[in-house]
mmCIF file of C-alpha atoms in Angstrom:
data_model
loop_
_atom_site.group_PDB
_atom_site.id
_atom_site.type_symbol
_atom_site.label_atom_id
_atom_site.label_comp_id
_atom_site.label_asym_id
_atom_site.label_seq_id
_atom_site.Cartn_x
_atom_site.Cartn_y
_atom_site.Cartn_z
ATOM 1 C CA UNK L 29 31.887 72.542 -31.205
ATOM 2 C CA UNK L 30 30.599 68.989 -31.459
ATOM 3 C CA UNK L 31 31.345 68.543 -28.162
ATOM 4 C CA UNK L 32 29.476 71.883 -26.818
ATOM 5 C CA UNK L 33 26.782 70.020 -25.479
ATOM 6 C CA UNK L 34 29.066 68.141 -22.561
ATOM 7 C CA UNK L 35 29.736 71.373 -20.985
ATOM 8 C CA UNK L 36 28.286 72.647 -17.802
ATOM 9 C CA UNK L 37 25.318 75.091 -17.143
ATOM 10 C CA UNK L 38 26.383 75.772 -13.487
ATOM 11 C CA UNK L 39 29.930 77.498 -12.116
ATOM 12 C CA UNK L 40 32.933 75.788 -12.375
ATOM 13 C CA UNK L 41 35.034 74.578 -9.266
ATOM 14 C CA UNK L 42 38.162 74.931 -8.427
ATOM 15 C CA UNK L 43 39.196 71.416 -8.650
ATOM 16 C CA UNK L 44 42.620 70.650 -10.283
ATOM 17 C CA UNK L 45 42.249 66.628 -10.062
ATOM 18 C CA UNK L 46 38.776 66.772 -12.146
ATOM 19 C CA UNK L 47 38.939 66.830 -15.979
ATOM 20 C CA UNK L 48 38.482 69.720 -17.669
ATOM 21 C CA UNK L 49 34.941 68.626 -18.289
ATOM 22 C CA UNK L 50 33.791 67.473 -15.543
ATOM 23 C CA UNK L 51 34.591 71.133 -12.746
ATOM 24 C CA UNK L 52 31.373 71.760 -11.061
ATOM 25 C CA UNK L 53 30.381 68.235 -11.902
ATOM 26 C CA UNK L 54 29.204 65.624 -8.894
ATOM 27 C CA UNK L 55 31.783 63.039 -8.856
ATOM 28 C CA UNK L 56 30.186 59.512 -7.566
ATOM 29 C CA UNK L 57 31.416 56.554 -6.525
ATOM 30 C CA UNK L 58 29.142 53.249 -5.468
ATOM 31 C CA UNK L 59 30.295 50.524 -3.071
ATOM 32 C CA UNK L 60 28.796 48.077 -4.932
ATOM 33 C CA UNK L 61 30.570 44.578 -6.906
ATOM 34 C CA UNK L 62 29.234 45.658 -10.376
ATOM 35 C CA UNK L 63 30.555 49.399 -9.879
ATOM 36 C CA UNK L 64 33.684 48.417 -8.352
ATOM 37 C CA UNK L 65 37.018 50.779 -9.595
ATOM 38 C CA UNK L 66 34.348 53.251 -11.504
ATOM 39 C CA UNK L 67 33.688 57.048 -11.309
ATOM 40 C CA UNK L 68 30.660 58.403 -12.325
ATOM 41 C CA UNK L 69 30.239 62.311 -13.859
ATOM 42 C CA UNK L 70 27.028 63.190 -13.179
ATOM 43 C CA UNK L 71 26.776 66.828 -15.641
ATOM 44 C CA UNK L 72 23.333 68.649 -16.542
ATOM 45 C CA UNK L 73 23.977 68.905 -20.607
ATOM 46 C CA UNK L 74 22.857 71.818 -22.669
ATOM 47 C CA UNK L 75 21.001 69.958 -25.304
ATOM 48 C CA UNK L 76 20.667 65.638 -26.282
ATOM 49 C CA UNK L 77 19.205 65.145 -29.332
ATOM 50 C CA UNK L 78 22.786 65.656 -31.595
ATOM 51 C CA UNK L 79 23.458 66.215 -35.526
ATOM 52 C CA UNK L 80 25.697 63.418 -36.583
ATOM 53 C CA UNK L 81 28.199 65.114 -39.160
ATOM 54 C CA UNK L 82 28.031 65.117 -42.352
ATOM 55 C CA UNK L 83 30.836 63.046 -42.878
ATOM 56 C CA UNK L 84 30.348 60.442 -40.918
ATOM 57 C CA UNK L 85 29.674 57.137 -42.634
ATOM 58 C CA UNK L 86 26.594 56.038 -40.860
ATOM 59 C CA UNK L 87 22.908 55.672 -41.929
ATOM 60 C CA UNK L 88 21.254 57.861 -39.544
ATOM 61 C CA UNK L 89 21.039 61.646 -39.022
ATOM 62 C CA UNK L 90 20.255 62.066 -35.035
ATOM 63 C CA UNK L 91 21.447 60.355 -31.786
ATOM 64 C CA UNK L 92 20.268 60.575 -28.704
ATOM 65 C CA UNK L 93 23.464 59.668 -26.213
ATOM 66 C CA UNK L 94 23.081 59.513 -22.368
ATOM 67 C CA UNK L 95 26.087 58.053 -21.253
ATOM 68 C CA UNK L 96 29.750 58.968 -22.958
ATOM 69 C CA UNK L 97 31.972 55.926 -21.801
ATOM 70 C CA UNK L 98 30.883 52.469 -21.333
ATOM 71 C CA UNK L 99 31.268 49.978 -19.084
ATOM 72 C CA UNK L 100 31.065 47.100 -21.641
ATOM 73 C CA UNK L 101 34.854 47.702 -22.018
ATOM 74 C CA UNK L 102 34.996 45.989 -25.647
ATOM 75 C CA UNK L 103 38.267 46.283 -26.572
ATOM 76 C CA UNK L 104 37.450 47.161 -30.259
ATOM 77 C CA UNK L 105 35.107 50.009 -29.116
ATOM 78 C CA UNK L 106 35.562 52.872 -32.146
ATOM 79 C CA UNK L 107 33.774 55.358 -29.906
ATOM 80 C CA UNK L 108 37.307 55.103 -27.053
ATOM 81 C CA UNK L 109 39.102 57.956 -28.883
ATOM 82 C CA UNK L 110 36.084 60.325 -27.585
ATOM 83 C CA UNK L 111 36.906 60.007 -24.383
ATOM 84 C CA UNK L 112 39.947 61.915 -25.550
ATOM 85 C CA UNK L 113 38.112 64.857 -25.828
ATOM 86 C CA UNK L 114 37.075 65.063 -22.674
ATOM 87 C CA UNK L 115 40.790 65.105 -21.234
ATOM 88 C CA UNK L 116 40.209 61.423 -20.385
ATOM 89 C CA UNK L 117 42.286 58.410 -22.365
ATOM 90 C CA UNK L 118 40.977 55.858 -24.588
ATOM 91 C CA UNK L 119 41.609 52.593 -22.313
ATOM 92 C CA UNK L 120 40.821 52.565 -18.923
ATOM 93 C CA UNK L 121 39.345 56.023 -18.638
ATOM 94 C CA UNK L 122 36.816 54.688 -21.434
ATOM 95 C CA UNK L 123 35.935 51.818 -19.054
ATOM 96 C CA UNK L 124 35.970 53.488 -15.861
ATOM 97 C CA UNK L 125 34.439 56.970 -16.020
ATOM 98 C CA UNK L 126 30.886 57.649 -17.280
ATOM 99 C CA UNK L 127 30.117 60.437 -17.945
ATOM 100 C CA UNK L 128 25.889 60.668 -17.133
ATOM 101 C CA UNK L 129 23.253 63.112 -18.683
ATOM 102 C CA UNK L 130 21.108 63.201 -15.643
ATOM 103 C CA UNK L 131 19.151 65.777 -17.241
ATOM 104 C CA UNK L 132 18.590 63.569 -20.772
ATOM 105 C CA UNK L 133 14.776 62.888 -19.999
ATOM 106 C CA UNK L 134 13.821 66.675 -19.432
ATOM 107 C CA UNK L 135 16.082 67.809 -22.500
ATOM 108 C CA UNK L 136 14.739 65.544 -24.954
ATOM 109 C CA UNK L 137 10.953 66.204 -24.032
ATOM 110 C CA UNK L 138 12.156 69.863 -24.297
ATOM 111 C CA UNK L 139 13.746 69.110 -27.600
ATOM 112 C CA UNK L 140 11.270 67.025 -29.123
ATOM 113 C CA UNK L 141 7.962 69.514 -28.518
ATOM 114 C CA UNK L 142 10.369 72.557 -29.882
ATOM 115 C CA UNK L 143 8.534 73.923 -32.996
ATOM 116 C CA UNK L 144 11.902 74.061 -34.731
ATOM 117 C CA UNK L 145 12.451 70.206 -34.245
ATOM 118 C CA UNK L 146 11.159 68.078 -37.635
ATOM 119 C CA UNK L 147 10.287 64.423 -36.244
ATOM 120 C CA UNK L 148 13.462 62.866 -37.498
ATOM 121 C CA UNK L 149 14.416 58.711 -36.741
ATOM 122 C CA UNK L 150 16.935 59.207 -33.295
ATOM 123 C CA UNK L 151 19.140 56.104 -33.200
ATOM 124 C CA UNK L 152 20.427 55.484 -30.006
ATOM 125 C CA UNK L 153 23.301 53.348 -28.880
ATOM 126 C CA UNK L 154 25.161 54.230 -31.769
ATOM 127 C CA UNK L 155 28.186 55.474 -29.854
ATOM 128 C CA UNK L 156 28.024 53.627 -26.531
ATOM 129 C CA UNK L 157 25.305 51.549 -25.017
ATOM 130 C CA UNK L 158 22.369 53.336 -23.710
ATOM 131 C CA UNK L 159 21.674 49.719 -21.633
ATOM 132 C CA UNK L 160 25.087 49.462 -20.256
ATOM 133 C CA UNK L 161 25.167 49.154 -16.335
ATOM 134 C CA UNK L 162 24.874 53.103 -14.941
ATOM 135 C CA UNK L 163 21.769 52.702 -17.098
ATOM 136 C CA UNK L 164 20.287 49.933 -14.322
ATOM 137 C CA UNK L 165 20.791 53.065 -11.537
ATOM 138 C CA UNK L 166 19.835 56.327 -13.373
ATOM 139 C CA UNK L 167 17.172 55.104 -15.621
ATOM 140 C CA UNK L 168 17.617 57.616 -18.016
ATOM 141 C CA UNK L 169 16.119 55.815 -21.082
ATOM 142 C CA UNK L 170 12.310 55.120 -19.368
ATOM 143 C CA UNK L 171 12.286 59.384 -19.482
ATOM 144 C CA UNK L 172 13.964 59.497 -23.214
ATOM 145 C CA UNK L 173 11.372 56.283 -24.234
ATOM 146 C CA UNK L 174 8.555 58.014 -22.354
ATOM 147 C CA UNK L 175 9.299 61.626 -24.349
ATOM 148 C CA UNK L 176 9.622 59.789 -27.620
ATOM 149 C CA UNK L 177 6.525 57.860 -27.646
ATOM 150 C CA UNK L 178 4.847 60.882 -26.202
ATOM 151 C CA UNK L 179 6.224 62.860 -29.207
ATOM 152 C CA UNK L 180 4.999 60.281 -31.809
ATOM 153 C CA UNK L 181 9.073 60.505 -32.850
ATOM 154 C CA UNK L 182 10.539 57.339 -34.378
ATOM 155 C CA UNK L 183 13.427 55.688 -33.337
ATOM 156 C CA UNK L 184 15.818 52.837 -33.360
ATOM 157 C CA UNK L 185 18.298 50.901 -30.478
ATOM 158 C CA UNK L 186 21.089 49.185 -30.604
ATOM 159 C CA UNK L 187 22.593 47.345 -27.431
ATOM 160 C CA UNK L 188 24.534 44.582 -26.290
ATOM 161 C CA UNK L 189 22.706 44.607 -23.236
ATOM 162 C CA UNK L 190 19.672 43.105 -21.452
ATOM 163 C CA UNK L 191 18.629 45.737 -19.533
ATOM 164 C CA UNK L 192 16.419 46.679 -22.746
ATOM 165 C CA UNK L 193 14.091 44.179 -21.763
ATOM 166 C CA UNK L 194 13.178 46.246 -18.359
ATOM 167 C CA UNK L 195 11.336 49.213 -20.678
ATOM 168 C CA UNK L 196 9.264 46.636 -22.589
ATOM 169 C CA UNK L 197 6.276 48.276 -21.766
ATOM 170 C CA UNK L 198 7.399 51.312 -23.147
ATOM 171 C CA UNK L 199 9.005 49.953 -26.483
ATOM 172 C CA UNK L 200 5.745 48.741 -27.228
ATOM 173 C CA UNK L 201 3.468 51.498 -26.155
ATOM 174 C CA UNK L 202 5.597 53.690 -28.694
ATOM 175 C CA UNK L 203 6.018 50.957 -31.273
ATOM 176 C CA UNK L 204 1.541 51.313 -31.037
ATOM 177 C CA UNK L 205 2.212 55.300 -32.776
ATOM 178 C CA UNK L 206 5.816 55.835 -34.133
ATOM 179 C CA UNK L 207 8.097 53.232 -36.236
ATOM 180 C CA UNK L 208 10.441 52.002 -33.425
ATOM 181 C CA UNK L 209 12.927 49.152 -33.879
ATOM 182 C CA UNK L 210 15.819 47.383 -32.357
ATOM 183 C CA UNK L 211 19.104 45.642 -33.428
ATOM 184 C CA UNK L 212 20.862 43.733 -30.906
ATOM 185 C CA UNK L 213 24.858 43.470 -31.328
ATOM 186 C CA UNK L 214 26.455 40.268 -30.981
ATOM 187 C CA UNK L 215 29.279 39.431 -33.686
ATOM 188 C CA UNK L 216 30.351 35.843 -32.849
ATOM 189 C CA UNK L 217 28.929 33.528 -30.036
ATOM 190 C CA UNK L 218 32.161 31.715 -28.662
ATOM 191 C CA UNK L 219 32.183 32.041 -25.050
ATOM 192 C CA UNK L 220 35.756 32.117 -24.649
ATOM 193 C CA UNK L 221 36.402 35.228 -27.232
ATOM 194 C CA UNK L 222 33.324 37.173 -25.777
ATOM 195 C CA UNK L 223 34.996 36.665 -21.827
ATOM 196 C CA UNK L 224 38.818 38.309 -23.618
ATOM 197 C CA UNK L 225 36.875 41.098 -25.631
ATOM 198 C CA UNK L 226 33.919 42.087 -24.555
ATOM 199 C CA UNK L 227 34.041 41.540 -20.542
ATOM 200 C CA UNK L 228 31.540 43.469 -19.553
ATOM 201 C CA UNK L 229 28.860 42.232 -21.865
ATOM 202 C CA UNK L 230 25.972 40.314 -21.028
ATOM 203 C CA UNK L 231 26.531 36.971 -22.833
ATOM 204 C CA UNK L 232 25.957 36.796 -26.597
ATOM 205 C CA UNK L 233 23.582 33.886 -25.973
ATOM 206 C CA UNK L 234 21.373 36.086 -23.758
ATOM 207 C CA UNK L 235 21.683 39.072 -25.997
ATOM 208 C CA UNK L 236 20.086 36.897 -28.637
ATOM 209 C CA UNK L 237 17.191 35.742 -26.552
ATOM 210 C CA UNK L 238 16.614 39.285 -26.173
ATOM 211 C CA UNK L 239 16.040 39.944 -30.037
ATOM 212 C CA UNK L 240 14.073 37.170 -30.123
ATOM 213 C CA UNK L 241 11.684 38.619 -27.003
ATOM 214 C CA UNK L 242 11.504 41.963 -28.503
ATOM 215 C CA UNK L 243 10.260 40.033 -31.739
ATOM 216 C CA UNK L 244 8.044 38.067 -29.838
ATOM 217 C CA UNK L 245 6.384 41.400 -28.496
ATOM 218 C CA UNK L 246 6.093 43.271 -31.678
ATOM 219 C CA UNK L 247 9.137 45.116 -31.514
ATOM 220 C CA UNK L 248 11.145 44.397 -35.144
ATOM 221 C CA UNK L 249 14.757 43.555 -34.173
ATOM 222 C CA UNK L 250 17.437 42.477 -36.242
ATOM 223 C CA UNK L 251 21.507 41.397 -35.384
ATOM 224 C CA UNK L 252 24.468 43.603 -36.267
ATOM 225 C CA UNK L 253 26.803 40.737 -36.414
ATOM 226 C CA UNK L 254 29.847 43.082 -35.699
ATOM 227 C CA UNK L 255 32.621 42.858 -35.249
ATOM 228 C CA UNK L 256 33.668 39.969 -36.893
ATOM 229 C CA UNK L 257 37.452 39.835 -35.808
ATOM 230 C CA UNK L 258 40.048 38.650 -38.746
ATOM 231 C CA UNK L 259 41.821 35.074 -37.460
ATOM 232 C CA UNK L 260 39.982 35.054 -34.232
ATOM 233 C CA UNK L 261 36.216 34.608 -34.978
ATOM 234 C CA UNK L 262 36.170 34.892 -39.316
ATOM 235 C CA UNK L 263 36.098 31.166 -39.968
ATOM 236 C CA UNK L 264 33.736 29.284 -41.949
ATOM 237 C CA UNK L 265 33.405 27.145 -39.074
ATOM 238 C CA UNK L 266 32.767 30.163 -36.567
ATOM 239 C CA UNK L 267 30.572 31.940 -39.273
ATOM 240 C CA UNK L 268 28.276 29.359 -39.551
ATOM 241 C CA UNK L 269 27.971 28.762 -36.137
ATOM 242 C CA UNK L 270 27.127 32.409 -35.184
ATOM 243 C CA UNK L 271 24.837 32.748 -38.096
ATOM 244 C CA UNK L 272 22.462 29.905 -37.216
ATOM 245 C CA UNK L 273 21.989 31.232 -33.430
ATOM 246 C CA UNK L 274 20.918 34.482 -35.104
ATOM 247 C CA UNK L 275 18.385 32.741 -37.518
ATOM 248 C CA UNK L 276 17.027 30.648 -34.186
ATOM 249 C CA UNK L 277 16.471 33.670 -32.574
ATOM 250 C CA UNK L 278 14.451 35.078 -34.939
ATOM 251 C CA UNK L 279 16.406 37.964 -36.046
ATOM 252 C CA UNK L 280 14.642 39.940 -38.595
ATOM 253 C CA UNK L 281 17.579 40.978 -40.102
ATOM 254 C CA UNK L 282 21.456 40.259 -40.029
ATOM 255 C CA UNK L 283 24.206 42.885 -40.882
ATOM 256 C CA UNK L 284 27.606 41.849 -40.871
ATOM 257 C CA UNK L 285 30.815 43.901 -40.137
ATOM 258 C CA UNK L 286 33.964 43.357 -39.722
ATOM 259 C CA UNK L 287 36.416 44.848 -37.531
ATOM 260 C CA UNK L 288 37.669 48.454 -38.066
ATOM 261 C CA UNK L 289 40.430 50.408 -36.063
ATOM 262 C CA UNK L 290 40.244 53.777 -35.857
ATOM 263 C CA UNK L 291 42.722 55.805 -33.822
ATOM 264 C CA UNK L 292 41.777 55.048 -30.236
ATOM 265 C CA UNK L 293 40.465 51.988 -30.238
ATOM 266 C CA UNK L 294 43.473 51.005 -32.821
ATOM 267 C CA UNK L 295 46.043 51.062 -30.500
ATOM 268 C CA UNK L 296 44.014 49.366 -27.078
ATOM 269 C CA UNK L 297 43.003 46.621 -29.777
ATOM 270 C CA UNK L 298 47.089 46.066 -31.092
ATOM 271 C CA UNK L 299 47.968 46.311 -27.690
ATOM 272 C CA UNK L 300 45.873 43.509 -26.357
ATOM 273 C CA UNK L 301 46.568 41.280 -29.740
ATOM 274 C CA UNK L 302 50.456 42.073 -29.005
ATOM 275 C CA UNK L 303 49.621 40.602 -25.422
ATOM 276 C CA UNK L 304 47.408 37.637 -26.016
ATOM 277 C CA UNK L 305 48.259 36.429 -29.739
ATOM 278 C CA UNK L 306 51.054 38.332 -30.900
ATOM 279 C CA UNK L 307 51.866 35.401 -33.807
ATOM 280 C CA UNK L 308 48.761 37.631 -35.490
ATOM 281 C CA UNK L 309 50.290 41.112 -34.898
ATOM 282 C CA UNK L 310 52.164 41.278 -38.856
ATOM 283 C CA UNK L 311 48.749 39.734 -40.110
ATOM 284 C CA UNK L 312 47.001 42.191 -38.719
ATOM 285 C CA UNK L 313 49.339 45.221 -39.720
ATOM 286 C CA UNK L 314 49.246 43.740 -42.842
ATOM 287 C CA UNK L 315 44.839 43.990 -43.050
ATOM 288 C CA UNK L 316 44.991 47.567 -41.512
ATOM 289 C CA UNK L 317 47.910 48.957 -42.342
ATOM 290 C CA UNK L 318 46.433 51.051 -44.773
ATOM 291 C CA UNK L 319 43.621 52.660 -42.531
ATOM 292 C CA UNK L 320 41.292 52.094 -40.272
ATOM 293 C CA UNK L 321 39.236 49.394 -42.595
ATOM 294 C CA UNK L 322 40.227 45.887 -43.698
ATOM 295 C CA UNK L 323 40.812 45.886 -47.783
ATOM 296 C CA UNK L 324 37.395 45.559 -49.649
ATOM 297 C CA UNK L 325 38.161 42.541 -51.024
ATOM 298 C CA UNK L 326 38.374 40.854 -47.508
ATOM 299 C CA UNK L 327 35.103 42.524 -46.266
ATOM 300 C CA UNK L 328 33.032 41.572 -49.629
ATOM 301 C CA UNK L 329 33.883 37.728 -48.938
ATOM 302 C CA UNK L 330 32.623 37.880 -45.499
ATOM 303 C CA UNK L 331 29.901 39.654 -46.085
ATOM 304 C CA UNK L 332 28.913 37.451 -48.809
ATOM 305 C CA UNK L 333 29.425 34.483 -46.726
ATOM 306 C CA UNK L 334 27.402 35.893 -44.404
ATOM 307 C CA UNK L 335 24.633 36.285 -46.927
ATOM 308 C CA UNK L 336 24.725 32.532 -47.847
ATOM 309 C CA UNK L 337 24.548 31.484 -44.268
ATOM 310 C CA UNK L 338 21.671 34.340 -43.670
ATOM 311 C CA UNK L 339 19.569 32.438 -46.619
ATOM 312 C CA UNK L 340 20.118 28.785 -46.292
ATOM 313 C CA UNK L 341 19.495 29.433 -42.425
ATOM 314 C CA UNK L 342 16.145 31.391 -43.044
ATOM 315 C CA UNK L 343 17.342 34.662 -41.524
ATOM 316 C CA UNK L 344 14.365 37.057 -42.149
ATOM 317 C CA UNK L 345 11.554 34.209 -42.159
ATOM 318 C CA UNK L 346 10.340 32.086 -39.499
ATOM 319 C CA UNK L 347 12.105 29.566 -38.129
ATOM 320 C CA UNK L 348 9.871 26.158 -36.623
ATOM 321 C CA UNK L 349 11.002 27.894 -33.245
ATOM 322 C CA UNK L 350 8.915 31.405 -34.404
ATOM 323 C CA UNK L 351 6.060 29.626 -36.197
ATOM 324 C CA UNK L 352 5.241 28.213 -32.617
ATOM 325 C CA UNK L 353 5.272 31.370 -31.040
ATOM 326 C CA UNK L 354 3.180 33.506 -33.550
ATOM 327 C CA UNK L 355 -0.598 33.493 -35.351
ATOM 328 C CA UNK L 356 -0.390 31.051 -38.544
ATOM 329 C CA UNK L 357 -1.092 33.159 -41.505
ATOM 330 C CA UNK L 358 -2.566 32.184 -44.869
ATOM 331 C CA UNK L 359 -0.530 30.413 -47.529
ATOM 332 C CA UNK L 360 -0.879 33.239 -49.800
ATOM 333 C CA UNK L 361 0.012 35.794 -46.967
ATOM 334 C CA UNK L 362 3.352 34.275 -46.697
ATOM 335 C CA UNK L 363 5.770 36.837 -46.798
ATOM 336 C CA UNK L 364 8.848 36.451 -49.372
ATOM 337 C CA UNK L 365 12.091 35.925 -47.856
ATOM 338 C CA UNK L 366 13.926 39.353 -46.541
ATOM 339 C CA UNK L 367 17.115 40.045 -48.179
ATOM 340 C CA UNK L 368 20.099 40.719 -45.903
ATOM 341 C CA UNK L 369 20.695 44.166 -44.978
ATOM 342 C CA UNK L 370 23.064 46.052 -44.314
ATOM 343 C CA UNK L 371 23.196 49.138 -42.024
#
């Protein structure tokens, strides 16, 4: 089963309230502000470096995944309807209990030295964030960064959080013998929609200072500008805006993507629109009635808007705010503007 790997090595107890999951588990709570109203699962896994599937429509083949929940609580999140499989729902159960690898550091140095294991890119972050809060208590990823640098193994994050920023010294003691890079997420910048749908999130702002301090220190990172949300944050207006703070930052890359709803995180989105601006309920049925993806047609123009904004803002090259900070290089050195990329 995919989700094999979540059960536990030691006996089950006898505990009736507990998920399914989670019997023989420790259960912890913390009396602290930023933990207030969560439950951590603290579970010794059986293995952490995971197979995506085939079928799934992503540009990567291995994940590394120490938390399953997230305390970010977007309410778009497509990764809500796995907390379904672990006899948990996809709302506040997503939010509120974490499941935690405590054993992800020893696996993956296990994992990575096995003769059977072929040096493959790990993406992490890819289903929830690896830097989300529990990650400022258990400190799981200085073991995984520590394994994977040891290992030569490259790899890839992607985070809407600061915390990042704490294992620095690590990022760039791997980036000196593997290919590492980074992509921050951060899909509009208007502070009003990030507070209503992403409310445990570090500030979009700060998320972009942190691409442009991993850039600063050698470590290539780029924007997934995702997701951008039909009628609330798709404007020309709003696109431009959120387009230019990437290019100041000195985002390597940009990748645009808007919105999808897949069962889960379609019905905690639709119920929040219904609640907030229900006048764009029918437009939305209308987008995604279909599926779980907006029509093509609607997805090409932003994307190629996006494009436009990504070249006439520089995305990929320098800006005057970059040239400061690194070593000027010879006119004919100059590298050729990147073309946007999409993950």
């Amino acid at each position: 089963m995919r989700w094999d790997n979540l059960r536990l090595t030691g006996p089950a107890e006898d505990d009736p309230a507990a998920p399914l999951f989670a019997r023989g588990a420790v259960t912890r709570t913390f009396d602290t502000p930023e933990f207030t109203g969560m439950t951590f699962y603290e579970i010794r896994a059986r293995s952490i470096v995971n197979r995506v599937p085939a079928a799934s429509r992503v540009p990567f083949e291995y994940t590394i995944n120490p938390y399953r929940g997230c305390s970010h609580s977007c309410i778009y999140c497509f990764a809500r309807k796995t907390h379904e499989y672990l006899d948990l729902d996809a709302g506040a159960d997503f939010d509120s209990k974490i499941v935690v690898k405590v054993n992800a550091a020893e696996l993956a140095r296990k994992e990575l030295a096995s003769p059977r294991w072929g040096g493959h890119h790990i993406a992490m972050g890819t289903n929830v964030d690896c830097y989300q809060r529990a990650e400022g208590r258990y400190r799981l990823m200085r073991g995984i960064l520590a394994a994977l640098r040891d290992a030569a193994n490259p790899f890839s994050i992607l985070t809407k959080g600061t915390l990042i920023l704490r294992d620095l010294d690590l990022l760039t003691e791997a980036a000196g013998v593997t290919e590492v890079s980074a992509n921050v997420s951060a899909g509009f910048v208007d502070p009003e929609m990030w507070r209503a749908v992403e409310p445990g999130t570090p500030n979009p702002r700060r998320r972009l200072e942190v691409c442009a301090t991993l850039n600063d220190n050698g470590i290539a990172c780029g924007v997934l500008m995702a997701p951008i949300l039909p009628y609330l944050t798709d404007s020309p207006a709003q696109l431009e805006r959120t387009v230019k703070e990437i290019a100041d930052a000195g985002a390597t890359h940009i990748a645009p993507i808007v919105l999808h709803l897949r069962p889960g995180a379609r019905e905690w989105w639709l119920t929040w629109l219904s609640r907030e601006h229900p006048r764009l309920v029918p437009r939305y049925l209308e987008l995604y009635g279909r599926g779980a993806y907006a029509p093509k047609a609607y997805q090409q123009r932003i994307t190629s808007q996006v494009k436009e904004l990504a070249e006439r803002f520089g995305v990929g090259r320098a800006t005057p705010a970059m040239a400061r900070r690194l070593p000027p290089r010879p006119a004919a050195a100059a590298p050729a503007p990147e073309q946007l990329r999409l993950l």
